Tab-separated table of C-alpha atoms in Angstrom:
chain	number	residue	atom	x	y	z
A	65	UNK	CA	82.266	16.217	91.663
A	66	UNK	CA	83.090	19.872	91.218
A	67	UNK	CA	82.687	22.211	94.153
A	68	UNK	CA	82.114	25.946	94.066
A	69	UNK	CA	80.691	28.863	96.008
A	70	UNK	CA	76.943	28.645	96.502
A	71	UNK	CA	76.138	32.206	95.450
A	72	UNK	CA	72.384	31.795	95.031
A	73	UNK	CA	70.424	29.107	96.873
A	74	UNK	CA	68.426	26.302	95.266
A	75	UNK	CA	68.823	23.363	92.920
A	76	UNK	CA	68.744	23.671	89.152
A	77	UNK	CA	68.617	20.605	86.928
A	78	UNK	CA	68.649	21.013	83.177
A	79	UNK	CA	70.578	21.017	79.927
A	80	UNK	CA	73.843	22.966	79.960
A	81	UNK	CA	74.400	25.752	77.462
A	82	UNK	CA	77.954	27.042	77.491
A	83	UNK	CA	78.477	30.734	76.799
A	84	UNK	CA	81.665	31.507	74.929
A	85	UNK	CA	82.390	35.181	74.421
A	86	UNK	CA	83.908	36.255	71.104
A	87	UNK	CA	87.488	37.488	71.153
A	88	UNK	CA	87.692	41.278	71.160
A	89	UNK	CA	90.811	41.649	69.039
A	90	UNK	CA	91.768	44.898	67.355
A	91	UNK	CA	94.783	46.397	65.585
A	92	UNK	CA	96.552	49.170	67.501
A	93	UNK	CA	96.726	51.485	64.524
A	94	UNK	CA	97.766	55.122	64.558
A	95	UNK	CA	94.959	57.359	63.336
A	96	UNK	CA	95.188	60.718	61.586
A	97	UNK	CA	91.627	62.044	61.906
A	98	UNK	CA	91.399	62.329	65.680
A	99	UNK	CA	88.073	64.211	65.587
A	100	UNK	CA	86.432	61.415	63.586
A	101	UNK	CA	87.809	58.897	66.088
A	102	UNK	CA	86.399	60.904	69.009
A	103	UNK	CA	83.045	60.893	67.189
A	104	UNK	CA	83.268	57.075	66.906
A	105	UNK	CA	83.839	56.937	70.654
A	106	UNK	CA	80.980	59.316	71.542
A	107	UNK	CA	78.597	57.429	69.186
A	108	UNK	CA	79.502	54.127	70.897
A	109	UNK	CA	78.987	55.695	74.345
A	110	UNK	CA	75.557	56.963	73.238
A	111	UNK	CA	74.505	53.482	72.085
A	112	UNK	CA	75.966	51.913	75.266
A	113	UNK	CA	73.952	54.269	77.501
A	114	UNK	CA	70.761	53.677	75.507
A	115	UNK	CA	71.114	49.865	75.650
A	116	UNK	CA	72.081	49.850	79.326
A	117	UNK	CA	69.185	52.154	80.244
A	118	UNK	CA	66.778	49.668	78.629
A	119	UNK	CA	68.336	46.890	80.732
A	120	UNK	CA	67.946	49.076	83.843
A	121	UNK	CA	64.215	49.483	83.188
A	122	UNK	CA	63.874	45.724	82.604
A	123	UNK	CA	65.841	44.919	85.793
A	124	UNK	CA	63.575	47.176	87.869
A	125	UNK	CA	60.680	44.912	86.886
A	126	UNK	CA	62.391	41.500	87.077
A	127	UNK	CA	64.788	41.983	90.010
A	128	UNK	CA	64.054	45.293	91.756
A	129	UNK	CA	65.146	48.936	91.988
A	130	UNK	CA	68.239	48.225	94.101
A	131	UNK	CA	69.557	45.570	91.711
A	132	UNK	CA	68.958	47.864	88.725
A	133	UNK	CA	71.350	50.349	90.355
A	134	UNK	CA	74.213	47.962	89.485
A	135	UNK	CA	73.675	48.699	85.792
A	136	UNK	CA	73.064	52.386	86.471
A	137	UNK	CA	76.587	52.315	87.933
A	138	UNK	CA	77.847	51.139	84.522
A	139	UNK	CA	76.341	54.237	82.908
A	140	UNK	CA	78.012	56.435	85.533
A	141	UNK	CA	81.361	54.733	84.839
A	142	UNK	CA	81.279	55.423	81.098
A	143	UNK	CA	80.193	59.013	81.770
A	144	UNK	CA	82.951	59.618	84.338
A	145	UNK	CA	84.638	62.882	83.213
A	146	UNK	CA	88.132	61.746	84.249
A	147	UNK	CA	87.959	58.428	82.367
A	148	UNK	CA	86.392	60.163	79.352
A	149	UNK	CA	89.087	62.857	79.382
A	150	UNK	CA	91.883	60.282	79.592
A	151	UNK	CA	90.490	58.284	76.647
A	152	UNK	CA	90.031	61.413	74.510
A	153	UNK	CA	93.555	62.529	75.437
A	154	UNK	CA	94.974	59.273	74.086
A	155	UNK	CA	92.915	59.626	70.890
A	156	UNK	CA	94.369	63.148	70.504
A	157	UNK	CA	97.776	61.421	70.625
A	158	UNK	CA	96.712	59.403	67.537
A	159	UNK	CA	95.580	56.210	69.298
A	160	UNK	CA	92.512	54.463	67.895
A	161	UNK	CA	89.427	54.525	70.145
A	162	UNK	CA	89.729	50.807	71.015
A	163	UNK	CA	93.363	51.105	72.155
A	164	UNK	CA	92.697	54.363	74.039
A	165	UNK	CA	89.713	52.906	75.936
A	166	UNK	CA	91.532	49.646	76.662
A	167	UNK	CA	94.654	51.409	77.978
A	168	UNK	CA	92.732	53.736	80.318
A	169	UNK	CA	90.560	50.895	81.640
A	170	UNK	CA	93.664	48.720	82.216
A	171	UNK	CA	95.105	51.331	84.610
A	172	UNK	CA	91.947	51.328	86.726
A	173	UNK	CA	91.530	47.548	86.496
A	174	UNK	CA	95.021	47.099	87.916
A	175	UNK	CA	94.248	49.479	90.803
A	176	UNK	CA	90.877	47.880	91.609
A	177	UNK	CA	92.065	44.265	91.256
A	178	UNK	CA	94.994	44.751	93.646
A	179	UNK	CA	92.824	46.241	96.388
A	180	UNK	CA	92.279	44.302	99.608
A	181	UNK	CA	88.720	45.627	99.740
A	182	UNK	CA	86.133	43.236	98.261
A	183	UNK	CA	83.829	46.071	97.124
A	184	UNK	CA	86.672	47.799	95.269
A	185	UNK	CA	87.573	44.464	93.621
A	186	UNK	CA	83.944	44.246	92.507
A	187	UNK	CA	84.370	47.546	90.672
A	188	UNK	CA	87.032	45.798	88.555
A	189	UNK	CA	84.456	43.242	87.336
A	190	UNK	CA	82.031	46.055	86.517
A	191	UNK	CA	84.669	48.081	84.667
A	192	UNK	CA	85.698	44.981	82.662
A	193	UNK	CA	82.049	44.547	81.720
A	194	UNK	CA	81.767	48.204	80.618
A	195	UNK	CA	85.054	48.031	78.667
A	196	UNK	CA	84.065	44.814	76.864
A	197	UNK	CA	80.600	46.142	75.993
A	198	UNK	CA	82.186	49.307	74.605
A	199	UNK	CA	84.793	47.339	72.619
A	200	UNK	CA	82.010	45.190	71.140
A	201	UNK	CA	80.263	48.357	69.960
A	202	UNK	CA	83.459	49.853	68.512
A	203	UNK	CA	84.383	46.586	66.776
A	204	UNK	CA	80.789	45.820	65.720
A	205	UNK	CA	80.815	42.459	67.543
A	206	UNK	CA	77.419	41.081	68.594
A	207	UNK	CA	76.445	40.793	72.257
A	208	UNK	CA	75.745	37.344	73.714
A	209	UNK	CA	72.168	36.529	72.725
A	210	UNK	CA	70.219	34.567	75.333
A	211	UNK	CA	66.803	35.010	73.711
A	212	UNK	CA	66.763	31.639	71.922
A	213	UNK	CA	67.321	29.469	75.004
A	214	UNK	CA	64.901	26.696	75.872
A	215	UNK	CA	63.163	26.279	79.249
A	216	UNK	CA	65.260	24.186	81.652
A	217	UNK	CA	68.643	25.656	80.646
A	218	UNK	CA	71.688	25.735	82.943
A	219	UNK	CA	74.066	28.503	81.849
A	220	UNK	CA	77.781	27.702	82.081
A	221	UNK	CA	80.392	30.407	81.547
A	222	UNK	CA	83.909	31.501	82.434
A	223	UNK	CA	82.391	34.518	84.164
A	224	UNK	CA	78.892	35.934	84.020
A	225	UNK	CA	78.894	39.703	83.703
A	226	UNK	CA	76.125	41.897	85.159
A	227	UNK	CA	75.100	43.000	81.639
A	228	UNK	CA	74.617	39.369	80.526
A	229	UNK	CA	72.924	38.395	83.816
A	230	UNK	CA	70.506	41.298	83.343
A	231	UNK	CA	69.329	39.725	80.053
A	232	UNK	CA	68.521	36.363	81.656
A	233	UNK	CA	64.901	35.213	81.550
A	234	UNK	CA	64.249	33.435	84.898
A	235	UNK	CA	61.474	31.427	83.193
A	236	UNK	CA	64.075	29.751	80.959
A	237	UNK	CA	67.213	29.548	83.132
A	238	UNK	CA	67.150	27.018	86.002
A	239	UNK	CA	70.785	27.419	87.094
A	240	UNK	CA	74.081	29.230	86.575
A	241	UNK	CA	77.607	27.792	86.824
A	242	UNK	CA	80.756	29.901	86.339
A	243	UNK	CA	84.481	29.404	86.782
A	244	UNK	CA	85.005	32.885	88.248
A	245	UNK	CA	83.006	34.938	90.732
A	246	UNK	CA	81.986	35.056	94.351
A	247	UNK	CA	79.079	35.630	96.715
A	248	UNK	CA	79.471	39.408	96.666
A	249	UNK	CA	79.841	39.724	92.879
A	250	UNK	CA	77.145	41.733	91.168
A	251	UNK	CA	76.245	38.710	89.042
A	252	UNK	CA	75.618	36.730	92.228
A	253	UNK	CA	73.452	39.539	93.623
A	254	UNK	CA	71.414	39.601	90.404
A	255	UNK	CA	71.091	35.784	90.374
A	256	UNK	CA	69.718	35.896	93.940
A	257	UNK	CA	67.293	38.687	92.987
A	258	UNK	CA	66.084	36.593	90.009
A	259	UNK	CA	65.916	33.513	92.317
A	260	UNK	CA	68.133	31.441	90.003
A	261	UNK	CA	70.433	28.898	91.729
A	262	UNK	CA	74.074	29.770	91.049
A	263	UNK	CA	77.418	28.111	91.800
A	264	UNK	CA	80.489	30.219	91.075
């Protein structure tokens, strides 16, 4: 028997579907046309905001206004002038957009992860989610598609990000099991709002 943290109450019995995220590998190449690279970045940010805003509207209906604010926070993160300025600064120094974004996010992830405050640690999970979504856009890697799942599915994953949790159809998913996470994680909050049993 495996034991975990009961993050969302209830019992879910069904067929397990394991989510395996694609590797987000890229080559740290030096680029010459820095303006074109900045345009790549701004185009990806535009698409990210558009997709996330659609998820926000969907979350307002399925989970509630307060829960939708979690994803609105992701939009605020990517629009943060300091983060944006740091990434563009690295691109100006001939780094590709992927490497620039990754490097800037790594600095903040280290700060957030080493905090003793649980809420600050939670920001690390959100920033990782934002970074990975942005890298997928820059690398043209598809998002995890949960649309083809059958009713009575138990989702199993290393970690369930808020952006993936937001795409869950509570009529199809009867339970969530992850290797990482806790009661205060945003994924746990969303699982409770969707009334899906979750053990993290």
